[in-house]
Each structure stands twice: as C-alpha cells, then as structure tokens.
Amino acid sequence: MSNTPKIIIVLTLITLISGAVLALLDSYTRPKIDNYRKIQENQAIAEVLPENDRINEVAKDGYVFYEAYRKHELVGVAFQVSGGGYQSELVLMLGLSPDFSRIIGLKILSQVETPGLGTKIEKDESNKEDPGWFINQFKDLRTLPSISYVKNASPSRDTEIQAISGATVSSKAIVDILNTHIKKAKAARGIE
Amino acid sequence: MKQKTAIQEFLKGLWDENPVLVSLLGLCPTLAVTVSAINGLAMGLAATFVLLCSAFLVSLLRKVIPNQVRIAAYIVIIATFVTIADRFLAAFTPDISKALGPFIPLIIVNCIILGRMEAFASKNGIGRSLLDALGMGAGFTLTLLVLSSIREILGSGTWFGLQLMWPFYAAWKVMVLPPGAFLTLGCMIAAANWINTRRRS
C-alpha cells in the first residue's frame, strides 16, 4: 500500500516533461502565429483606410487606434471592434473619417455565423455579381445620429443599410456593434 | 480469445470496430466539423497523430504508471500531443486552424483516444498499440472524410473547394447545418449495420 511515493514521482515527472516540451514548442510556434495575426491585421487596416503614407498606432481606453496620415494630415482612423452575433463573436475592423462622422470601410475579421444565412454578412454566394454587397453598404455610410437598418427595402437615408433577409439578427448585430463602439471610441478620442 | 495477426490489428479499426460507425465514439467532432471535406480530413489527421503518439507513450510507460493515477497520466499525455497538434496547425495552416476552432483542443476529451489508451495501449506492446492506433485513426479519418464529402457536395456543391455540381445546382443548405450532420451520419450508420447484418447471415 506504500506506492504513494511512486504515484507522486511518476505524475510529477510526466507533467514536468510535458510542460518542458510545450514551453519549447511555444517558443518555436508563437512568432509564426503572431506574425500571421499581424499580417492579417495590416491587410485589414489597409482595406478599411484610404491611401496613406504613414500609420500611427495609439492605444487609449482599451482601443488601439490606427491613425492614417497623408502628407502629415490625418485622413482616417481604424480600430478593431467586436460583439456578439447570432451564434458567434463578430470581430470587425472599422475605418472612420477623422471626425468619426463617416465610415470609410468595414471588414469582417472573424465570424462563425450560420452557414448560408448569417455568413452572408461576409460573402453572399447567392449574389454572383456582388458577393460582398452587405459589407460594402457600409462604405461611405454616415454615422450620425446613428446607423440603422431596413428590411426588404432599399435604404432611403444615408445612415441606413439593408438587412439580409433570413439573417436579421446577424445584420442587426453589426449595426449595434458599430453604434456602441463609435460612441465609446468618440469619447475615448475626445470628439464631440 | 485468439491473438490477432498484425494486419488484423490494423484492419479492425477500418470496419469491424470502426470507432464512429460501430462503437459510436467521438461523435461530437464528427458531427460538428464535417461541413467541408478539408475540415473532416484535417480533423481526422490531427486525431490520428494524437492517437499514434499517445499510444506509443502509454504503451511504453504501461508498467511505470501506477494503476490508481493512470487516467490522469493518460490525460496529461494526450493533452500534450493535442496542444502540439493545435499549435502546429495554428502556425502553419492558420485557415484550417480557424475553421476547426475549439474542436482541436477538444480532441483531449475525444473518447476514441482515451478509450484506446485504456482498452488497448495500456495492455499491449508498442508494436501492437501503434497498429491499433493507426487502424483506429484511419477508420476515424476515412469516416470523417466520407461524411464531410457527402455534406460538402450536397450542401455547397463543391468538394475540397472545387466546383463539382453544375453551375445552377441549388445547394441543400441543410446539409452544412447541424441537422445535415445527423441525417448523413444516421444514414451512414444504417448502411454499415445493413451491410454487417447481411454479411453475418
């Protein structure tokens, strides 16, 4: 009955070796994983901001703002926002004009919505000419007083987008995320 | 019971003791990730890798690990290999890693792997354990590949991302949704049972 020491020794050794192996592995794969994330992020920033010659990173109140400059003039600000969708977390890269009154571009970084319905927020396979019609609606959209959506109709105001039929929750989620975060980010940057 | 030959040890995992179709093990990843053929294949290969490595170590250490803590020891060994597989997928095939999401880490609690360790690798030599693991892994991978191919072809009209059906094929969206997984798997298990019953009689 005195195999307690053996139990302790064996389990300790197994966990120690396992920990060492994983630490080694992590030091090898982490740079690669971070590098990939950085490339994805830079691509997203480039997509949602206008032509610029310099990007300046500013962290404030939980946001990381990427300020785009052209000839020393601020032309746009991008930052990452996220929130709950229909069944997954939606992560977006949002590009705004310097005063936050107009969306320059919007890109979905990650979503795992219902295939064939909610996934249309990123790519609508049923629309052969323009699979990205939903997300492209946000281009040049006005943000004041707030963004809203309409169902089964063409938007009539410059703050409106058309929701995807069959995926209203996912469409609404994006609108809500944008409204909440634009307001919060404005406060963080001190814009009236 | 008669000792199986090496080739039988491998082959049993493919059909007679197929982990999914006969033992009904590992159904959670089977149902969840098989929306496209590439996901099914990647999931199967990752699980096979973990099975092989864990079977090797568990079989090697079967006389060292005290009986009372064997499950804890198996879990640590399995978890280590799962993490290795997960990090490698994230570093070298980020897109697949993203698509499989939490299901790679969940291989840790995949009952096929723990089941084979407990039922086989802890009682048999390294050679046999590896053959058993390879057979089970191959059976799992092939089942996932067939299941995910059926779902992707019917549900998206593509196979491994290649357009397979005619251009105006109306995809059965339900096949890539959860009900499609249950329908397809149910039909596959029914077919396997039917074949086995006929073979026996």
PDB file of C-alpha atoms in Angstrom, chain A residues 3 6-7 10-11 14-15 18 21-22 25-26 28-30 32-33 36 40 109-110 114-117 128, chain B residues 61 63-66 68-69 72-73 76-77 80 83-84 87-88 90-92 94-95 98 167 173 176-177:
ATOM      1  CA  ASN A   3       3.166   3.170  -3.596  1.00  0.00           C
ATOM      2  CA  LYS A   6       5.732   6.234  -6.789  1.00  0.00           C
ATOM      3  CA  ILE A   7       2.454   7.885  -7.753  1.00  0.00           C
ATOM      4  CA  VAL A  10       5.572   9.412 -11.833  1.00  0.00           C
ATOM      5  CA  LEU A  11       2.862  12.058 -12.122  1.00  0.00           C
ATOM      6  CA  ILE A  14       5.091  13.241 -16.622  1.00  0.00           C
ATOM      7  CA  THR A  15       3.749  16.739 -16.040  1.00  0.00           C
ATOM      8  CA  SER A  18       5.025  17.705 -20.724  1.00  0.00           C
ATOM      9  CA  VAL A  21       8.023  20.107 -24.264  1.00  0.00           C
ATOM     10  CA  LEU A  22       5.164  22.590 -24.541  1.00  0.00           C
ATOM     11  CA  LEU A  25       7.101  24.248 -28.767  1.00  0.00           C
ATOM     12  CA  ASP A  26       5.584  27.583 -27.800  1.00  0.00           C
ATOM     13  CA  TYR A  28       9.036  27.958 -31.743  1.00  0.00           C
ATOM     14  CA  THR A  29       5.447  28.487 -32.946  1.00  0.00           C
ATOM     15  CA  ARG A  30       4.495  31.742 -31.207  1.00  0.00           C
ATOM     16  CA  LYS A  32       4.844  32.388 -36.538  1.00  0.00           C
ATOM     17  CA  ILE A  33       1.332  32.702 -35.096  1.00  0.00           C
ATOM     18  CA  TYR A  36       0.295  35.730 -39.209  1.00  0.00           C
ATOM     19  CA  GLN A  40      -3.969  39.818 -41.257  1.00  0.00           C
ATOM     20  CA  LEU A 109     -12.029  39.693 -39.308  1.00  0.00           C
ATOM     21  CA  SER A 110     -13.803  36.696 -37.863  1.00  0.00           C
ATOM     22  CA  THR A 114     -24.944  30.090 -39.621  1.00  0.00           C
ATOM     23  CA  PRO A 115     -23.523  28.801 -42.926  1.00  0.00           C
ATOM     24  CA  GLY A 116     -25.538  30.071 -45.888  1.00  0.00           C
ATOM     25  CA  LEU A 117     -27.513  32.611 -43.845  1.00  0.00           C
ATOM     26  CA  LYS A 128     -22.940  36.155 -58.081  1.00  0.00           C
TER      27      LYS A 128
ATOM     28  CA  LEU B  61       5.041   3.551 -19.815  1.00  0.00           C
ATOM     29  CA  LYS B  63       4.436  -0.767 -16.431  1.00  0.00           C
ATOM     30  CA  VAL B  64       5.634   2.511 -14.874  1.00  0.00           C
ATOM     31  CA  ILE B  65       2.344   4.353 -14.438  1.00  0.00           C
ATOM     32  CA  PRO B  66       0.640   3.339 -11.158  1.00  0.00           C
ATOM     33  CA  GLN B  68      -4.573   4.488  -9.447  1.00  0.00           C
ATOM     34  CA  VAL B  69      -3.480   7.518 -11.476  1.00  0.00           C
ATOM     35  CA  ALA B  72      -4.724  11.339 -15.005  1.00  0.00           C
ATOM     36  CA  ALA B  73      -1.448  10.317 -16.631  1.00  0.00           C
ATOM     37  CA  VAL B  76      -1.702  14.725 -19.458  1.00  0.00           C
ATOM     38  CA  ILE B  77      -0.010  12.728 -22.240  1.00  0.00           C
ATOM     39  CA  THR B  80       0.388  17.452 -24.538  1.00  0.00           C
ATOM     40  CA  THR B  83      -1.529  21.082 -27.816  1.00  0.00           C
ATOM     41  CA  ILE B  84       1.365  20.241 -30.127  1.00  0.00           C
ATOM     42  CA  ARG B  87      -0.047  24.971 -32.194  1.00  0.00           C
ATOM     43  CA  PHE B  88       1.343  23.428 -35.380  1.00  0.00           C
ATOM     44  CA  ALA B  90      -2.195  27.469 -35.995  1.00  0.00           C
ATOM     45  CA  ALA B  91       1.376  28.212 -37.107  1.00  0.00           C
ATOM     46  CA  PHE B  92       1.399  26.507 -40.499  1.00  0.00           C
ATOM     47  CA  PRO B  94      -3.955  29.181 -39.947  1.00  0.00           C
ATOM     48  CA  ASP B  95      -7.063  28.930 -42.128  1.00  0.00           C
ATOM     49  CA  LYS B  98      -9.552  28.899 -37.701  1.00  0.00           C
ATOM     50  CA  PRO B 167     -23.467  25.862 -62.094  1.00  0.00           C
ATOM     51  CA  LYS B 173     -28.197  24.328 -47.266  1.00  0.00           C
ATOM     52  CA  VAL B 176     -23.996  22.042 -43.945  1.00  0.00           C
ATOM     53  CA  LEU B 177     -26.166  22.905 -40.938  1.00  0.00           C
TER      54      LEU B 177
END
